CSV table of C-alpha atoms in Angstrom, one decimal:
chain,number,residue,atom,x,y,z
A,1,MET,CA,0.0,0.3,0.3
A,2,LEU,CA,1.2,3.6,-1.1
A,3,THR,CA,2.4,5.6,2.1
A,4,LEU,CA,1.4,9.5,2.0
A,5,THR,CA,5.5,9.9,1.5
A,6,ASP,CA,5.0,7.7,-1.7
A,7,VAL,CA,2.4,10.0,-3.1
A,8,VAL,CA,4.1,12.8,-2.3
A,9,VAL,CA,7.6,11.9,-3.9
A,10,SER,CA,5.8,10.4,-6.9
A,11,GLY,CA,3.9,14.2,-7.4
A,12,ILE,CA,7.2,15.7,-7.2
A,13,LEU,CA,8.6,13.5,-9.7
A,14,PHE,CA,5.8,14.1,-12.0
A,15,VAL,CA,5.8,17.4,-12.1
A,16,THR,CA,9.7,17.7,-12.5
A,17,ALA,CA,9.3,15.6,-15.5
A,18,PHE,CA,6.3,17.3,-16.3
A,19,TYR,CA,8.3,20.7,-16.2
A,20,LEU,CA,11.3,19.4,-18.0
A,21,TRP,CA,8.9,17.9,-21.0
A,22,SER,CA,7.1,21.3,-21.4
A,23,ILE,CA,11.1,22.6,-21.6
A,24,ARG,CA,11.6,20.4,-24.5
A,25,ARG,CA,8.3,20.7,-26.2
A,26,SER,CA,8.6,24.6,-26.4
A,27,THR,CA,12.1,24.4,-27.7
A,28,GLU,CA,11.2,21.7,-30.5
A,29,ASN,CA,8.2,24.0,-31.6
A,30,ASN,CA,10.5,27.0,-31.4
A,31,PRO,CA,13.0,25.7,-34.7
A,32,ASN,CA,14.4,29.5,-35.0
A,33,GLY,CA,15.1,30.0,-31.9
A,34,LEU,CA,13.6,33.0,-31.1
A,35,HIS,CA,13.2,34.6,-27.5
A,36,PHE,CA,10.1,34.9,-25.8
A,37,PRO,CA,8.9,38.6,-25.0
A,38,PRO,CA,10.6,40.3,-22.0
A,39,GLY,CA,9.6,39.5,-18.9
A,40,PRO,CA,11.0,38.9,-15.1
A,41,PRO,CA,13.6,35.7,-14.4
A,42,THR,CA,11.8,32.4,-14.3
A,43,LEU,CA,12.2,29.9,-11.1
A,44,PRO,CA,12.8,26.4,-11.7
A,45,VAL,CA,8.8,24.6,-12.2
A,46,ILE,CA,7.0,27.3,-10.9
A,47,GLY,CA,8.2,30.0,-13.0
A,48,ASN,CA,6.7,33.6,-12.3
A,49,LEU,CA,4.1,32.1,-9.9
A,50,LEU,CA,5.5,34.6,-7.4
A,51,ASP,CA,5.8,37.4,-9.3
A,52,VAL,CA,2.1,38.6,-9.5
A,53,GLY,CA,-0.4,39.0,-6.5
A,54,ASP,CA,-3.6,37.4,-6.1
A,55,ASP,CA,-5.4,40.4,-5.0
A,56,ALA,CA,-4.7,42.8,-8.1
A,57,PRO,CA,-2.5,41.2,-10.6
A,58,TRP,CA,-3.7,43.9,-13.1
A,59,LEU,CA,-1.6,46.6,-11.1
A,60,ASP,CA,1.3,43.8,-11.0
A,61,TYR,CA,1.2,43.8,-14.4
A,62,SER,CA,0.9,47.5,-15.2
A,63,THR,CA,4.2,47.9,-13.0
A,64,LEU,CA,6.2,45.3,-14.3
A,65,SER,CA,5.4,46.8,-17.9
A,66,ALA,CA,7.3,50.2,-16.7
A,67,LYS,CA,10.3,47.6,-17.0
A,68,TYR,CA,9.8,45.1,-19.3
A,69,GLY,CA,7.3,47.1,-21.6
A,70,ASP,CA,4.1,46.8,-23.5
A,71,ILE,CA,4.2,43.0,-24.4
A,72,MET,CA,5.3,40.7,-21.6
A,73,HIS,CA,5.6,37.1,-21.4
A,74,PHE,CA,5.4,35.0,-18.2
A,75,LYS,CA,5.8,31.3,-17.3
A,76,ILE,CA,3.6,29.5,-14.5
A,77,MET,CA,4.5,26.0,-13.9
A,78,ASN,CA,4.0,24.7,-17.8
A,79,LEU,CA,1.5,27.9,-19.1
A,80,HIS,CA,2.9,30.4,-20.8
A,81,VAL,CA,0.9,33.8,-20.2
A,82,VAL,CA,1.7,37.0,-22.3
A,83,VAL,CA,0.4,40.2,-20.9
A,84,LEU,CA,-0.4,43.3,-23.5
A,85,SER,CA,-0.2,46.5,-22.1
A,86,SER,CA,-0.9,49.0,-25.4
A,87,MET,CA,-3.7,49.6,-27.8
A,88,GLU,CA,-1.7,49.0,-30.9
A,89,ILE,CA,-0.3,45.9,-30.0
A,90,ILE,CA,-3.6,44.6,-29.0
A,91,ALA,CA,-4.9,45.7,-32.2
A,92,ASP,CA,-2.1,43.9,-33.8
A,93,LEU,CA,-2.7,40.6,-32.2
A,94,PHE,CA,-6.4,40.5,-31.4
A,95,GLU,CA,-7.5,42.0,-34.7
A,96,LYS,CA,-5.4,41.8,-37.5
A,97,ARG,CA,-4.1,38.2,-36.2
A,98,GLY,CA,-7.5,37.1,-35.1
A,99,ALA,CA,-7.7,33.7,-36.4
A,100,ILE,CA,-4.1,33.2,-34.2
A,101,TYR,CA,-5.3,34.9,-31.0
A,102,SER,CA,-9.6,34.6,-30.7
A,103,ASP,CA,-9.6,31.5,-29.0
A,104,ARG,CA,-11.0,31.7,-25.4
A,105,TYR,CA,-9.1,30.2,-22.4
A,106,GLN,CA,-10.1,26.7,-21.6
A,107,SER,CA,-9.1,26.1,-17.9
A,108,THR,CA,-9.7,22.3,-16.5
A,109,MET,CA,-11.8,23.7,-13.8
A,110,LEU,CA,-13.9,26.0,-16.0
A,111,THR,CA,-14.8,23.8,-19.1
A,112,GLU,CA,-14.5,20.4,-17.6
A,113,LEU,CA,-14.9,20.3,-14.0
A,114,MET,CA,-17.9,22.9,-14.1
A,115,ASP,CA,-18.8,21.4,-17.6
A,116,MET,CA,-18.7,24.7,-19.4
A,117,LYS,CA,-16.8,23.2,-22.2
A,118,THR,CA,-20.1,23.7,-24.5
A,119,ALA,CA,-19.9,27.6,-23.4
A,120,VAL,CA,-16.4,28.0,-24.1
A,121,ASP,CA,-16.6,25.9,-27.8
A,122,LEU,CA,-19.3,28.5,-28.5
A,123,THR,CA,-17.1,31.2,-28.6
A,124,ASN,CA,-14.1,29.2,-30.2
A,125,ASN,CA,-16.1,28.4,-33.3
A,126,ASP,CA,-15.6,31.3,-35.6
A,127,ASP,CA,-18.7,30.0,-37.9
A,128,ARG,CA,-21.2,29.4,-34.7
A,129,LEU,CA,-20.1,32.3,-33.3
A,130,ARG,CA,-20.6,34.9,-36.2
A,131,ARG,CA,-24.0,33.1,-36.7
A,132,TYR,CA,-25.0,33.7,-33.0
A,133,ARG,CA,-23.8,37.1,-32.6
A,134,THR,CA,-25.6,38.0,-35.4
A,135,ILE,CA,-28.7,36.7,-33.6
A,136,PHE,CA,-27.7,38.6,-30.7
A,137,GLN,CA,-26.5,41.7,-32.1
A,138,GLN,CA,-30.3,41.8,-33.8
A,139,HIS,CA,-32.1,41.6,-30.3
A,140,TYR,CA,-29.8,43.6,-28.4
A,141,SER,CA,-29.4,46.3,-30.9
A,142,PRO,CA,-30.3,50.0,-29.9
A,143,ALA,CA,-33.4,49.6,-32.0
A,144,ALA,CA,-34.4,46.2,-30.8
A,145,LEU,CA,-33.9,47.5,-27.3
A,146,ARG,CA,-36.4,50.5,-27.7
A,147,LYS,CA,-39.4,48.2,-27.0
A,148,TYR,CA,-38.3,47.3,-23.5
A,149,ASP,CA,-38.0,51.4,-22.6
A,150,ASP,CA,-41.1,51.3,-20.2
A,151,VAL,CA,-39.7,48.2,-18.8
A,152,GLN,CA,-36.3,49.9,-18.2
A,153,PHE,CA,-37.9,53.1,-16.6
A,154,GLU,CA,-40.3,50.9,-14.5
A,155,ILE,CA,-37.4,49.4,-13.0
A,156,THR,CA,-35.8,52.6,-12.6
A,157,ARG,CA,-38.4,53.8,-10.2
A,158,ILE,CA,-38.1,50.9,-8.3
A,159,LEU,CA,-34.5,51.2,-7.8
A,160,LEU,CA,-35.1,54.7,-7.0
A,161,LYS,CA,-37.8,53.8,-4.1
A,162,ARG,CA,-35.7,51.1,-2.7
A,163,LEU,CA,-32.9,53.9,-2.5
A,164,LYS,CA,-35.3,56.2,-0.5
A,165,SER,CA,-36.2,53.3,1.5
A,166,SER,CA,-32.9,51.8,2.7
A,167,PRO,CA,-29.8,54.1,1.2
A,168,GLY,CA,-27.6,52.4,3.3
A,169,ARG,CA,-28.3,48.9,1.3
A,170,PHE,CA,-27.2,50.8,-1.9
A,171,TYR,CA,-25.3,47.7,-3.3
A,172,ASP,CA,-28.2,45.4,-2.8
A,173,HIS,CA,-30.5,47.9,-4.4
A,174,THR,CA,-28.1,48.3,-7.5
A,175,ARG,CA,-27.3,44.6,-8.1
A,176,PHE,CA,-30.8,43.6,-7.9
A,177,PHE,CA,-31.9,46.4,-10.2
A,178,PHE,CA,-29.4,45.3,-12.9
A,179,ALA,CA,-30.3,41.8,-12.3
A,180,SER,CA,-34.1,42.5,-12.5
A,181,LEU,CA,-33.4,44.3,-15.9
A,182,ILE,CA,-31.5,42.1,-17.3
A,183,MET,CA,-33.6,39.4,-16.3
A,184,THR,CA,-36.7,40.9,-17.6
A,185,ILE,CA,-35.4,42.1,-20.9
A,186,THR,CA,-33.4,38.5,-21.4
A,187,TYR,CA,-36.2,36.2,-20.2
A,188,GLY,CA,-39.5,38.0,-19.7
A,189,VAL,CA,-39.4,37.0,-15.9
A,190,HIS,CA,-40.2,39.3,-13.2
A,191,ILE,CA,-38.1,39.7,-9.8
A,192,GLU,CA,-39.9,40.5,-7.0
A,193,ASP,CA,-37.0,40.7,-4.3
A,194,GLU,CA,-33.7,38.9,-3.8
A,195,SER,CA,-35.3,35.4,-2.6
A,196,ASN,CA,-36.1,34.9,-6.0
A,197,GLU,CA,-34.5,31.5,-7.2
A,198,TYR,CA,-33.2,32.2,-10.4
A,199,LEU,CA,-31.4,35.3,-9.2
A,200,ILE,CA,-29.7,33.3,-6.2
A,201,GLN,CA,-28.5,30.4,-8.7
A,202,ALA,CA,-27.1,33.0,-11.4
A,203,GLU,CA,-25.5,34.8,-8.3
A,204,GLU,CA,-23.9,31.8,-7.1
A,205,TRP,CA,-22.6,30.5,-10.4
A,206,GLN,CA,-21.3,33.8,-11.3
A,207,TYR,CA,-19.0,33.8,-8.6
A,208,GLY,CA,-17.8,30.6,-9.4
A,209,PHE,CA,-17.4,31.4,-13.0
A,210,ASN,CA,-15.1,34.4,-12.1
A,211,GLN,CA,-13.3,32.5,-9.7
A,212,ALA,CA,-12.4,29.5,-12.3
A,213,ALA,CA,-12.1,31.7,-15.6
A,214,GLN,CA,-8.4,33.3,-13.8
A,215,PRO,CA,-5.9,31.7,-15.6
A,216,GLY,CA,-3.9,29.4,-13.1
A,217,ARG,CA,-6.3,30.3,-10.1
A,218,PHE,CA,-6.6,26.8,-9.4
A,219,TRP,CA,-4.0,24.2,-9.7
A,220,VAL,CA,-5.9,22.0,-11.4
A,221,ASP,CA,-5.3,24.3,-14.2
A,222,TYR,CA,-1.1,23.3,-14.3
A,223,LEU,CA,-1.7,20.1,-13.3
A,224,PRO,CA,-4.7,18.5,-15.1
A,225,PHE,CA,-4.4,15.3,-14.0
A,226,LEU,CA,-5.6,16.3,-10.6
A,227,LYS,CA,-9.2,16.5,-12.0
A,228,TYR,CA,-8.7,12.8,-11.4
A,229,VAL,CA,-8.8,13.3,-7.4
A,230,PRO,CA,-12.0,12.4,-5.5
A,231,ALA,CA,-13.8,15.2,-3.8
A,232,TRP,CA,-13.4,13.6,-0.4
A,233,LEU,CA,-9.8,13.3,-0.1
A,234,PRO,CA,-8.1,16.5,2.0
A,235,GLY,CA,-6.7,19.1,-0.2
A,236,ALA,CA,-9.5,18.9,-3.0
A,237,GLN,CA,-11.5,21.6,-1.9
A,238,PHE,CA,-11.6,22.4,-5.4
A,239,GLN,CA,-13.5,19.4,-6.8
A,240,ARG,CA,-16.3,20.2,-4.1
A,241,LEU,CA,-16.2,24.0,-5.2
A,242,ALA,CA,-16.5,22.7,-8.7
A,243,ALA,CA,-19.2,20.5,-8.1
A,244,GLY,CA,-21.6,23.0,-5.9
A,245,TRP,CA,-20.9,26.0,-9.0
A,246,ARG,CA,-21.8,23.4,-11.8
A,247,GLN,CA,-25.1,22.7,-10.3
A,248,ASN,CA,-25.5,26.4,-9.8
A,249,MET,CA,-24.8,26.7,-13.3
A,250,TYR,CA,-27.5,24.5,-14.6
A,251,ASN,CA,-29.8,25.9,-12.9
A,252,ALA,CA,-29.3,29.6,-13.6
A,253,ARG,CA,-28.9,28.4,-17.5
A,254,ASP,CA,-32.0,26.7,-17.5
A,255,LEU,CA,-34.3,27.5,-15.4
A,256,PRO,CA,-35.7,31.3,-16.8
A,257,TYR,CA,-35.0,30.0,-20.3
A,258,ASN,CA,-37.2,26.9,-19.4
A,259,PHE,CA,-39.8,29.3,-17.9
A,260,ALA,CA,-39.5,31.5,-21.1
A,261,LYS,CA,-40.1,28.7,-23.1
A,262,ALA,CA,-43.0,27.2,-21.5
A,263,SER,CA,-45.0,30.5,-21.4
A,264,MET,CA,-44.6,31.1,-25.2
A,265,GLU,CA,-46.4,27.3,-25.3
A,266,GLU,CA,-48.9,28.3,-23.3
A,267,GLY,CA,-49.6,32.1,-24.9
A,268,SER,CA,-48.3,33.9,-21.8
A,269,ALA,CA,-44.9,34.7,-22.9
A,270,GLN,CA,-44.0,38.6,-22.2
A,271,PRO,CA,-42.0,40.1,-25.0
A,272,SER,CA,-38.4,39.2,-24.1
A,273,VAL,CA,-35.0,38.2,-25.9
A,274,VAL,CA,-35.8,34.5,-25.7
A,275,THR,CA,-39.4,34.9,-27.3
A,276,SER,CA,-37.7,37.2,-29.9
A,277,ILE,CA,-35.2,35.0,-30.8
A,278,LEU,CA,-37.3,31.7,-30.9
A,279,ASP,CA,-39.6,33.7,-33.2
A,280,THR,CA,-36.7,34.1,-35.6
A,281,LEU,CA,-35.9,30.6,-35.7
A,282,GLY,CA,-39.3,29.3,-36.1
A,283,ASN,CA,-40.7,28.0,-33.2
A,284,THR,CA,-39.8,26.9,-29.8
A,285,HIS,CA,-38.9,23.3,-31.1
A,286,ILE,CA,-35.6,23.8,-32.2
A,287,GLU,CA,-32.6,21.5,-32.5
A,288,GLU,CA,-31.5,20.3,-29.1
A,289,LYS,CA,-28.0,21.2,-29.9
A,290,GLN,CA,-28.6,24.4,-31.1
A,291,ASP,CA,-31.0,25.0,-28.2
A,292,LEU,CA,-28.2,24.4,-25.8
A,293,GLU,CA,-26.2,26.9,-27.6
A,294,ILE,CA,-28.7,29.6,-26.9
A,295,ARG,CA,-29.1,28.8,-23.4
A,296,TRP,CA,-25.5,29.2,-22.9
A,297,ALA,CA,-25.4,32.4,-24.7
A,298,LEU,CA,-27.8,34.1,-22.7
A,299,ALA,CA,-26.9,32.6,-19.4
A,300,THR,CA,-23.5,33.9,-20.0
A,301,ALA,CA,-24.8,37.3,-21.2
A,302,PHE,CA,-27.0,37.8,-18.4
A,303,GLY,CA,-24.1,37.0,-15.6
A,304,ALA,CA,-21.6,39.3,-17.6
A,305,GLY,CA,-24.1,41.9,-17.5
A,306,VAL,CA,-24.9,42.0,-13.4
A,307,ASP,CA,-21.5,41.5,-12.7
A,308,THR,CA,-20.1,44.5,-14.6
A,309,ASN,CA,-22.8,47.1,-14.5
A,310,SER,CA,-23.5,46.5,-10.8
A,311,PRO,CA,-20.1,46.9,-10.0
A,312,THR,CA,-19.4,49.9,-12.2
A,313,LEU,CA,-22.7,51.8,-10.3
A,314,HIS,CA,-20.8,51.1,-7.1
A,315,VAL,CA,-17.5,53.2,-8.6
A,316,PHE,CA,-20.1,55.8,-9.8
A,317,PHE,CA,-21.4,56.0,-6.0
A,318,TYR,CA,-17.9,56.3,-4.6
A,319,ALA,CA,-16.9,59.1,-7.1
A,320,MET,CA,-20.2,61.5,-6.8
A,321,LEU,CA,-19.4,60.7,-2.7
A,322,THR,CA,-15.7,61.9,-2.9
A,323,HIS,CA,-16.2,64.6,-5.6
A,324,PRO,CA,-19.0,66.6,-4.5
A,325,GLU,CA,-18.1,69.2,-7.3
A,326,PHE,CA,-18.9,67.3,-10.1
A,327,GLN,CA,-22.1,65.6,-8.5
A,328,LYS,CA,-23.3,69.3,-8.6
A,329,ARG,CA,-22.4,70.2,-12.0
A,330,ALA,CA,-24.2,67.3,-13.1
A,331,GLN,CA,-27.1,68.2,-11.4
A,332,ALA,CA,-27.2,71.5,-12.8
A,333,GLU,CA,-27.0,70.1,-15.9
A,334,LEU,CA,-30.1,67.7,-15.3
A,335,ASP,CA,-32.3,70.8,-13.9
A,336,ARG,CA,-31.3,72.8,-16.7
A,337,VAL,CA,-32.0,70.1,-19.5
A,338,VAL,CA,-34.8,67.8,-17.6
A,339,GLY,CA,-36.6,70.2,-15.2
A,340,SER,CA,-37.8,69.3,-11.7
A,341,SER,CA,-41.4,67.5,-13.1
A,342,ARG,CA,-40.3,64.3,-14.4
A,343,LEU,CA,-37.4,61.7,-14.4
A,344,PRO,CA,-34.6,61.9,-17.4
A,345,THR,CA,-34.9,59.4,-20.4
A,346,LEU,CA,-32.5,57.6,-22.9
A,347,GLU,CA,-34.3,60.5,-25.4
A,348,ASP,CA,-32.5,63.4,-23.1
A,349,ARG,CA,-29.1,61.6,-23.2
A,350,PRO,CA,-27.9,63.8,-26.5
A,351,ASN,CA,-28.3,66.7,-24.3
A,352,LEU,CA,-26.7,65.4,-21.3
A,353,PRO,CA,-22.9,65.8,-22.1
A,354,TYR,CA,-21.8,66.1,-18.8
A,355,ILE,CA,-23.6,63.3,-17.5
A,356,GLU,CA,-22.0,61.1,-20.4
A,357,ALA,CA,-18.5,62.7,-19.2
A,358,VAL,CA,-19.4,61.3,-16.0
A,359,LEU,CA,-20.1,57.7,-17.7
A,360,LYS,CA,-17.1,57.7,-19.1
A,361,GLU,CA,-14.8,58.6,-16.4
A,362,VAL,CA,-16.2,55.8,-14.3
A,363,LEU,CA,-15.8,53.4,-16.7
A,364,ARG,CA,-12.3,54.5,-17.1
A,365,TRP,CA,-11.4,55.6,-13.5
A,366,GLU,CA,-12.0,52.1,-11.8
A,367,PRO,CA,-12.5,49.6,-14.6
A,368,VAL,CA,-14.7,46.5,-13.2
A,369,THR,CA,-13.0,44.2,-15.8
A,370,PRO,CA,-9.4,45.6,-15.4
A,371,PHE,CA,-8.5,42.4,-18.3
A,372,ALA,CA,-9.9,41.4,-21.3
A,373,LEU,CA,-11.5,37.9,-21.3
A,374,PRO,CA,-8.0,35.8,-21.5
A,375,HIS,CA,-7.7,34.5,-25.1
A,376,THR,CA,-5.6,31.9,-26.3
A,377,THR,CA,-3.3,31.3,-29.4
A,378,THR,CA,-4.2,28.3,-31.8
A,379,SER,CA,-0.8,28.2,-33.1
A,380,ASN,CA,2.8,29.4,-32.6
A,381,ASP,CA,3.4,33.2,-33.4
A,382,GLU,CA,6.2,35.4,-33.8
A,383,TYR,CA,5.8,39.1,-33.3
A,384,ARG,CA,8.3,41.8,-33.3
A,385,GLY,CA,10.7,39.3,-33.3
A,386,TYR,CA,9.4,37.6,-30.2
A,387,TYR,CA,8.0,34.3,-29.8
A,388,ILE,CA,4.7,33.2,-29.0
A,389,PRO,CA,3.8,29.7,-28.6
A,390,LYS,CA,0.5,27.8,-29.2
A,391,GLY,CA,-1.5,27.3,-26.5
A,392,ALA,CA,-0.4,30.9,-24.5
A,393,VAL,CA,-2.6,32.8,-22.8
A,394,VAL,CA,-2.9,36.3,-23.7
A,395,LEU,CA,-4.3,38.9,-21.6
A,396,GLY,CA,-5.3,42.5,-22.5
A,397,ASN,CA,-4.3,44.8,-19.7
A,398,ALA,CA,-7.5,47.3,-20.0
A,399,TRP,CA,-6.3,48.8,-16.7
A,400,HIS,CA,-2.7,49.9,-17.7
A,401,ILE,CA,-4.4,51.3,-21.1
A,402,LEU,CA,-7.3,53.5,-19.1
A,403,HIS,CA,-4.5,54.5,-16.9
A,404,ASP,CA,-2.0,55.7,-19.7
A,405,PRO,CA,-0.9,59.1,-18.7
A,406,VAL,CA,-0.1,60.2,-22.2
A,407,GLU,CA,-3.8,59.5,-23.3
A,408,TYR,CA,-5.2,60.3,-19.6
A,409,PRO,CA,-3.1,63.2,-17.9
A,410,CYS,CA,-3.2,62.6,-14.4
A,411,PRO,CA,-5.4,59.1,-14.5
A,412,GLU,CA,-5.6,58.3,-10.9
A,413,GLN,CA,-7.7,61.6,-10.7
A,414,PHE,CA,-11.6,61.6,-11.4
A,415,ARG,CA,-12.1,63.9,-13.8
A,416,PRO,CA,-15.3,64.1,-16.3
A,417,HIS,CA,-14.5,67.2,-18.0
A,418,ARG,CA,-11.7,65.2,-19.8
A,419,PHE,CA,-13.7,64.1,-22.3
A,420,LEU,CA,-15.3,67.9,-22.9
A,421,ASN,CA,-14.5,70.5,-25.2
A,422,ASP,CA,-14.3,74.1,-23.8
A,423,ASP,CA,-17.7,74.9,-25.0
A,424,GLY,CA,-19.0,71.6,-23.3
A,425,THR,CA,-19.8,69.1,-26.0
A,426,MET,CA,-17.8,65.6,-26.4
A,427,ASN,CA,-14.8,65.4,-27.2
A,428,LYS,CA,-13.8,62.7,-29.2
A,429,ASP,CA,-10.2,62.8,-29.9
A,430,ILE,CA,-9.7,61.0,-26.6
A,431,LEU,CA,-10.5,57.2,-26.6
A,432,ASP,CA,-13.5,55.8,-25.6
A,433,PRO,CA,-13.5,54.0,-22.4
A,434,SER,CA,-16.2,52.1,-23.5
A,435,VAL,CA,-14.1,50.6,-26.4
A,436,VAL,CA,-12.0,48.9,-23.8
A,437,ALA,CA,-14.5,48.1,-21.0
A,438,PHE,CA,-16.7,46.5,-23.4
A,439,GLY,CA,-14.3,44.2,-24.9
A,440,ILE,CA,-10.9,44.5,-26.6
A,441,GLY,CA,-10.3,43.4,-29.7
A,442,ARG,CA,-12.4,42.2,-32.6
A,443,ARG,CA,-15.4,40.3,-30.3
A,444,ILE,CA,-16.7,43.4,-28.6
A,445,CYS,CA,-20.0,42.5,-26.3
A,446,PRO,CA,-23.0,42.5,-27.8
A,447,GLY,CA,-24.6,43.5,-24.7
A,448,ARG,CA,-22.9,46.9,-24.7
A,449,PHE,CA,-26.2,49.1,-25.9
A,450,LEU,CA,-27.9,47.4,-23.1
A,451,SER,CA,-25.2,47.7,-20.3
A,452,SER,CA,-24.8,51.4,-21.8
A,453,ASN,CA,-28.3,52.4,-21.9
A,454,SER,CA,-29.1,50.9,-18.2
A,455,LEU,CA,-25.9,52.9,-16.7
A,456,PHE,CA,-26.9,56.0,-17.9
A,457,ILE,CA,-30.7,55.9,-17.0
A,458,SER,CA,-29.5,54.8,-13.1
A,459,MET,CA,-26.8,57.2,-12.9
A,460,SER,CA,-29.0,60.2,-14.1
A,461,SER,CA,-32.0,59.3,-12.3
A,462,ILE,CA,-30.2,58.6,-9.1
A,463,LEU,CA,-28.7,62.2,-9.3
A,464,HIS,CA,-31.5,63.8,-10.1
A,465,THR,CA,-33.1,62.2,-7.6
A,466,PHE,CA,-31.2,62.4,-4.7
A,467,ASN,CA,-28.0,64.0,-3.0
A,468,ILE,CA,-25.1,61.5,-2.5
A,469,VAL,CA,-23.4,62.3,0.8
A,470,PRO,CA,-21.7,60.5,3.7
A,471,ALA,CA,-23.2,58.3,5.9
A,472,LEU,CA,-23.0,59.8,9.9
A,473,ASP,CA,-21.8,58.1,12.5
A,474,ALA,CA,-23.1,58.0,16.3
A,475,ASP,CA,-21.6,61.4,16.8
A,476,GLY,CA,-23.2,62.7,13.6
A,477,LYS,CA,-19.5,63.3,12.0
A,478,PRO,CA,-19.4,62.1,8.3
A,479,ILE,CA,-17.7,58.3,8.0
A,480,LYS,CA,-14.9,58.5,5.5
A,481,ALA,CA,-16.0,56.4,2.2
A,482,GLU,CA,-13.5,53.4,1.4
A,483,PHE,CA,-13.5,51.5,-1.8
A,484,ARG,CA,-12.3,48.5,-3.1
A,485,LEU,CA,-12.9,46.0,-6.1
A,486,LYS,CA,-13.5,42.2,-5.3
A,487,PRO,CA,-10.9,40.0,-6.5
A,488,GLY,CA,-12.4,37.9,-9.9
A,489,MET,CA,-12.3,37.8,-13.5
A,490,ILE,CA,-15.3,40.4,-13.2
A,491,TRP,CA,-14.3,42.7,-10.3
C-alpha cells in the first residue's frame, strides 16, 4: 500500500518530469530559437508564480510593464502567459491576427469540472459564433431595445424607491436593479425581491465562474491530472467547489429559459429576447444542440451584464461621494435640461454631455473588467521578433490602457471634464473607455448597448433624485468612504 510519503515523492517527480518535458516541447516548436517577449526571470518548476499577486494582478502587470514593455511573457508552471499593455499591440494581435488569437482560454476547472466546455466552444467556433452574434446583435441593438424602454423606466423607478427606503443598502439595491432589468428583458421573468431562485442560482454560478475563469487560479489548471482526485480527499476542495458551482450553473442556464419557453407554449409569455430569438428561428421546438447553445449564450450574457454593470454603479457612487463638485455640476445640467417635473429618459441623452462624461470617467477610473477576457493562441506566432507559443494565454491589461498618462493626464484623478471640449461638447479625440471596457479586440460585447443605456439611465435618475452624501457615525460626523473592488475575472 502506498504511503503518504510515496504519494508526495511521486507527485514531485511527476511535476519535475512534466516541467522538463514542457521545456523540451517549447524548444522543438521554436526552431528559429526566437526569444519570448521580455519578462521577469523564472524560477525552476514554478516559473513566475511569485511575481504577480492574487489581489490586484493588473496593478502588478502594470508596474512590471514599466520595466519590460507593453508586451511581456510570464511562465507559470507549464502555462505561458503573454500580457499586452497597449492598444496598438492589442489591435495587431487580437484584430489583425484574430485567426490565431481569438480562442478563449479553456481552464480544466472551468471547462471540465464545471462542465462549461459547450459555452467555451461556442466562443471558439468562428462560424457558430458569427451566427449567434448576428442573432444577439439583432435583439440587443439600439433599435431592438427601444421596445423595452417602458420596462427600463419602471425598474429604474423601483431602484429609486428602494434607495429612498434604505439608502445604506445601495449595494444590494443596485445589484438587484441590474439583475431584475436583464432578467426581465432577456427572459420575461419579473423578479420581486432578492429571494428569487433564478437570481440566487445566477449569483452563485457567476461567482464561481469569476473564480474559475482566472488563468491558473486553481492548481488543477496547471496539473490537469488532479481532475481525477476524489472530492473527499483532503486538499481537494476545488472538486467540491466545482460540483456546487456546476449545479448552480445548470440551474441559472436552464430555469429562466425553460420558464420563457413554457410561457410561449402557453401563450402567456412577455416580450423578451428569448421570445424574439425563438420567433426568429421559427418555433420553440428547435434542434437540441442549437437550443443548448442559445441557453449558454443567454446565461453568460445575463451573468456578465449583472457582474459588470452593478460594480460600475458602485464606482459611480464612490466617485460622486468623494467629488461633490462634479456631482453638483451634473445635477445642474439635469435641472437645466430635464427640469423638476419628470425623470430623465434616454431621449435626453444627447442633451446631457456632462452626464455622458461622468459615465465615461467612471468606466475609465476604476474599470470593473481590468483584464479583457483571456485569449488563447491556436498556433505558434512571431511578433516583433518574439516567439509566442501555441496555447499561450494572452491578456489585454485594460486597467493599464485606461491609466495611460499620455492618453489621460493625471489618470489617478477622477476628471469627467477630460472628455469635454471647452464649449461643453464631447471631445471625440480622446480614447472612449467603453471601447476598452466592453471588450478589447474584434469580439466586442453584444450587450454593450443595453449596458450603456442602463448605466446612463440609472446614473442620471439617481443624480436627479438624490444627493449622494456620506453616512454619519453615532456622533453625527461623516464616515470616510472606502472603496475596494473584489478579486475575480469580472471585478
